[in-house]
Protein backbone atom coordinates (compact mmCIF):
# COMPACT_ATOMS: atom_id res chain seq x y z
CA UNK A 1 -14.44 -3.31 -5.87
CA UNK A 2 -12.62 0.10 -5.58
CA UNK A 3 -9.33 0.81 -5.07
CA UNK A 4 -8.22 2.59 -1.73
CA UNK A 5 -6.73 6.42 -3.18
CA UNK A 6 -3.27 7.90 -2.62
CA UNK A 7 -1.40 11.31 -3.28
CA UNK A 8 2.58 11.55 -3.74
CA UNK A 9 4.15 15.23 -4.58
CA UNK A 10 6.30 14.85 -7.24
CA UNK A 11 9.19 17.40 -7.50
CA UNK A 12 9.62 17.63 -10.70
CA UNK A 13 12.73 20.12 -11.29
CA UNK A 14 15.05 17.28 -10.96
CA UNK A 15 13.68 17.02 -14.57
CA UNK A 16 15.25 20.82 -15.18
CA UNK A 17 18.44 19.52 -16.92
CA UNK A 18 17.08 16.73 -19.48
CA UNK A 19 13.47 18.08 -20.42
CA UNK A 20 11.15 20.90 -20.69
CA UNK A 21 8.68 20.18 -18.02
CA UNK A 22 5.82 20.65 -18.91
CA UNK A 23 6.21 18.08 -21.79
CA UNK A 24 6.81 15.84 -19.83
CA UNK A 25 3.80 16.12 -17.26
CA UNK A 26 2.05 15.61 -19.97
CA UNK A 27 4.04 12.33 -21.45
CA UNK A 28 3.50 11.03 -17.90
CA UNK A 29 -0.71 11.84 -18.80
CA UNK A 30 -0.39 9.88 -21.87
CA UNK A 31 1.63 7.20 -19.99
CA UNK A 32 -0.68 6.96 -16.89
CA UNK A 33 -4.66 7.96 -17.77
CA UNK A 34 -5.89 6.12 -14.35
CA UNK A 35 -4.14 8.74 -12.26
CA UNK A 36 -5.36 12.86 -11.39
CA UNK A 37 -3.34 15.38 -12.08
CA UNK A 38 -2.82 19.04 -10.50
CA UNK A 39 -1.31 21.94 -11.92
CA UNK A 40 3.33 22.26 -11.97
CA UNK A 41 3.90 24.50 -10.11
CA UNK A 42 6.98 27.46 -10.61
CA UNK A 43 8.36 25.21 -7.99
CA UNK A 44 8.14 22.08 -9.90
CA UNK A 45 5.98 20.86 -7.61
CA UNK A 46 3.03 18.82 -8.66
CA UNK A 47 -0.09 15.80 -7.04
CA UNK A 48 -0.35 13.73 -8.29
CA UNK A 49 -3.65 11.20 -7.09
CA UNK A 50 -4.73 7.25 -8.23
CA UNK A 51 -4.27 3.88 -7.20
CA UNK A 52 -1.43 2.28 -6.93
CA UNK A 53 -1.35 -0.15 -9.81
CA UNK A 54 -0.90 3.00 -10.85
CA UNK A 55 1.72 4.95 -9.59
CA UNK A 56 2.69 1.89 -10.81
CA UNK A 57 3.26 2.05 -14.26
CA UNK A 58 3.99 6.14 -13.75
CA UNK A 59 7.00 5.13 -12.01
CA UNK A 60 7.69 2.42 -14.93
CA UNK A 61 8.25 5.48 -16.49
CA UNK A 62 10.26 8.22 -14.55
CA UNK A 63 12.86 5.75 -13.77
CA UNK A 64 14.51 5.30 -16.70
CA UNK A 65 14.14 9.44 -17.06
CA UNK A 66 15.99 10.03 -13.39
CA UNK A 67 18.84 7.20 -14.19
CA UNK A 68 19.48 9.09 -16.86
CA UNK A 69 20.45 12.80 -14.97
CA UNK A 70 23.66 12.79 -14.95
CA UNK A 71 25.40 12.24 -11.80
CA UNK A 72 25.12 14.16 -8.74
CA UNK A 73 21.36 15.43 -9.71
CA UNK A 74 19.33 14.84 -6.58
CA UNK A 75 16.29 12.39 -6.70
CA UNK A 76 14.74 13.33 -3.80
CA UNK A 77 11.60 13.36 -4.75
CA UNK A 78 11.31 8.92 -4.42
CA UNK A 79 12.15 9.65 -1.15
CA UNK A 80 10.68 13.15 0.80
CA UNK A 81 8.39 14.27 -1.61
CA UNK A 82 7.10 11.38 -2.96
CA UNK A 83 5.44 9.53 -0.05
CA UNK A 84 2.47 8.08 -0.66
CA UNK A 85 -0.46 9.15 2.21
CA UNK A 86 -4.36 6.90 2.22
CA UNK A 87 -6.77 9.44 2.10
CA UNK A 88 -9.42 9.24 4.79
CA UNK A 89 -11.11 5.65 5.07
CA UNK A 90 -14.24 5.25 4.45
CA UNK A 91 -17.14 3.18 5.45
CA UNK A 92 -16.45 0.73 3.71
CA UNK A 93 -13.85 0.61 1.05
CA UNK A 94 -11.74 -1.74 -0.59
CA UNK A 95 -8.20 -3.21 0.53
CA UNK A 96 -4.99 -2.96 -0.46
CA UNK A 97 -2.52 -1.79 -2.78
CA UNK A 98 0.85 -2.24 -4.53
CA UNK A 99 4.10 -0.16 -5.52
CA UNK A 100 6.38 -1.44 -8.09
CA UNK A 101 9.65 -3.23 -6.54
CA UNK A 102 12.91 -1.17 -7.63
CA UNK A 103 16.53 -2.74 -7.88
CA UNK A 104 19.64 -1.22 -5.22
CA UNK A 105 22.04 0.15 -6.92
CA UNK A 106 24.14 -2.82 -6.50
CA UNK A 107 21.20 -5.36 -8.27
CA UNK A 108 21.33 -6.23 -4.54
CA UNK A 109 18.51 -5.27 -3.21
CA UNK A 110 15.20 -4.90 -4.51
CA UNK A 111 12.08 -3.02 -2.33
CA UNK A 112 8.63 -3.16 -3.06
CA UNK A 113 6.38 -0.41 -1.49
CA UNK A 114 2.58 -2.34 0.51
CA UNK A 115 -0.19 -1.16 1.78
CA UNK A 116 0.70 -1.00 5.45
CA UNK A 117 -2.94 -3.82 5.86
CA UNK A 118 -1.91 -6.15 2.71
CA UNK A 119 1.94 -6.32 4.41
CA UNK A 120 0.21 -7.45 8.12
CA UNK A 121 -2.42 -9.21 6.50
CA UNK A 122 0.18 -11.36 4.36
CA UNK A 123 2.96 -11.37 7.91
CA UNK A 124 -0.27 -13.17 9.48
CA UNK A 125 -2.25 -15.40 6.67
CA UNK A 126 1.44 -15.61 4.08
CA UNK A 127 4.34 -15.51 6.86
CA UNK A 128 5.39 -18.39 4.54
CA UNK A 129 5.52 -15.64 1.75
CA UNK A 130 8.10 -13.86 3.67
CA UNK A 131 10.65 -16.26 4.24
CA UNK A 132 12.46 -15.72 1.56
CA UNK A 133 15.04 -18.19 -0.14
CA UNK A 134 18.08 -19.32 0.71
CA UNK A 135 21.35 -15.69 1.67
CA UNK A 136 18.13 -14.45 1.17
CA UNK A 137 16.92 -11.06 3.40
CA UNK A 138 13.61 -10.13 3.80
CA UNK A 139 13.15 -6.62 6.59
CA UNK A 140 9.95 -4.94 6.48
CA UNK A 141 9.51 -0.56 6.91
CA UNK A 142 6.47 0.24 8.43
CA UNK A 143 5.82 4.24 7.92
CA UNK A 144 1.85 4.48 9.32
CA UNK A 145 -0.74 3.48 5.68
CA UNK A 146 2.69 2.12 3.77
CA UNK A 147 5.39 -0.31 4.08
CA UNK A 148 8.58 -0.49 2.26
CA UNK A 149 9.83 -4.44 2.72
CA UNK A 150 13.20 -4.85 1.38
CA UNK A 151 14.73 -7.70 -0.78
CA UNK A 152 18.63 -8.22 -0.14
CA UNK A 153 20.90 -10.74 -1.28
CA UNK A 154 23.32 -11.65 2.30
CA UNK A 155 25.93 -12.99 -0.01
CA UNK A 156 25.42 -16.82 -1.04
CA UNK A 157 22.16 -16.92 -2.47
CA UNK A 158 21.83 -17.35 -6.23
CA UNK A 159 21.50 -15.80 -9.72
CA UNK A 160 17.44 -14.86 -9.85
CA UNK A 161 16.55 -15.42 -6.13
CA UNK A 162 16.65 -11.69 -4.65
CA UNK A 163 14.08 -10.78 -8.12
CA UNK A 164 11.65 -14.09 -7.58
CA UNK A 165 11.66 -13.43 -4.23
CA UNK A 166 10.65 -9.73 -4.79
CA UNK A 167 8.11 -10.98 -7.32
CA UNK A 168 6.31 -12.85 -5.57
CA UNK A 169 5.25 -11.02 -3.03
CA UNK A 170 4.35 -8.54 -5.41
CA UNK A 171 2.04 -11.34 -6.49
CA UNK A 172 0.64 -11.94 -4.00
CA UNK A 173 0.10 -9.18 -2.87
CA UNK A 174 -1.94 -7.69 -6.10
CA UNK A 175 -3.93 -11.34 -6.25
CA UNK A 176 -5.06 -9.87 -2.57
CA UNK A 177 -6.12 -6.59 -3.97
CA UNK A 178 -9.29 -7.43 -6.13
CA UNK A 179 -10.24 -9.58 -4.26
CA UNK A 180 -9.53 -8.64 -0.28
CA UNK A 181 -12.14 -6.16 1.62
CA UNK A 182 -11.02 -3.91 4.50
CA UNK A 183 -14.70 -2.97 6.79
CA UNK A 184 -13.67 -0.31 10.03
CA UNK A 185 -16.53 -0.52 13.09
CA UNK A 186 -15.63 2.14 14.42
CA UNK A 187 -15.97 2.56 18.69
CA UNK A 188 -15.73 6.23 18.51
CA UNK A 189 -18.85 6.94 19.44
CA UNK A 190 -19.03 3.76 22.02
CA UNK A 191 -19.43 4.55 26.19
CA UNK A 192 -15.84 2.63 27.56
CA UNK A 193 -18.06 -0.36 28.63
CA UNK A 194 -19.48 -0.97 24.90
CA UNK A 195 -16.67 -0.94 23.62
CA UNK A 196 -15.39 -3.34 25.58
CA UNK A 197 -17.50 -5.36 24.76
CA UNK A 198 -17.27 -5.04 20.97
CA UNK A 199 -13.99 -5.88 21.11
CA UNK A 200 -14.90 -8.94 22.92
CA UNK A 201 -17.01 -10.07 20.74
CA UNK A 202 -14.43 -9.90 17.80
CA UNK A 203 -12.70 -11.57 19.80
CA UNK A 204 -15.21 -13.91 19.96
CA UNK A 205 -15.86 -14.13 16.14
CA UNK A 206 -12.23 -14.97 14.88
CA UNK A 207 -12.72 -18.62 14.87
CA UNK A 208 -15.70 -18.53 12.93
CA UNK A 209 -14.48 -16.32 10.74
CA UNK A 210 -10.18 -17.80 10.78
CA UNK A 211 -10.07 -16.14 6.99
CA UNK A 212 -10.28 -12.60 8.55
CA UNK A 213 -7.17 -10.35 10.72
CA UNK A 214 -9.00 -8.75 12.77
CA UNK A 215 -6.37 -5.63 14.75
CA UNK A 216 -8.95 -3.83 17.42
CA UNK A 217 -7.16 0.03 18.59
CA UNK A 218 -8.29 2.45 20.94
CA UNK A 219 -11.37 4.00 18.71
CA UNK A 220 -11.72 1.16 16.22
CA UNK A 221 -11.91 -2.15 14.93
CA UNK A 222 -10.21 -2.56 11.77
CA UNK A 223 -11.04 -6.00 9.34
CA UNK A 224 -9.37 -7.43 6.22
CA UNK A 225 -10.67 -10.70 4.69
CA UNK A 226 -12.96 -11.85 1.37
CA UNK A 227 -16.37 -9.21 0.70
CA UNK A 228 -17.98 -12.04 2.28
CA UNK A 229 -16.43 -13.03 5.30
CA UNK A 230 -16.48 -9.34 6.67
CA UNK A 231 -19.84 -8.81 6.06
CA UNK A 232 -20.90 -11.16 7.75
CA UNK A 233 -18.53 -10.73 10.64
CA UNK A 234 -19.88 -7.23 10.78
CA UNK A 235 -23.05 -8.08 11.30
CA UNK A 236 -22.67 -10.23 13.84
CA UNK A 237 -20.97 -7.66 15.63
CA UNK A 238 -23.71 -5.35 15.80
CA UNK A 239 -26.32 -7.45 17.15
């Protein structure tokens, strides 16, 4: 299995008042050995690359330090600079990654960052994961390659319900991350008739491979499913 690689630009300048940035970066490297770190820039920014699970370790390390900053210190790196973007897709690649959840200011909301294709697969095949429990409201905000899933209390939710729903979403996303595969069937070099023929073939094969999520686009068709199913599906389309 091959993890998707994402890139984040972290703004470490917000930690200047409390930490020596060079020392903090060295500690980050020790805590997150599966990530690749670029040089620390004079403005405090640093480029980090790696998998979603590896970023989870880094976020768990930095979040307590961010909370210890003096009141009013900016943490905009989590909003503007720390926006993962996926590398250019390869012909064959693994599917999903997750990033950790974080509690809201009063503990009433938690957030899970999912790969968008992971989210779509879960919504299609595991819709009950997002139904939550009594008093729990779940919403999703797609943003390109990632989707932010917000889990919050609408009032009346029992203690621990928000956390248990969040954990279920995280657990399922990690489980699927290790078992699913993604394949892209390119249509760019085909004529209009050939593109239509390929899309019709994909529609016919959906019944034969009910556990494969098929997402047609103008220039390509995305497939997400078990490796064996995706391989056979792609082979059938090529015929």
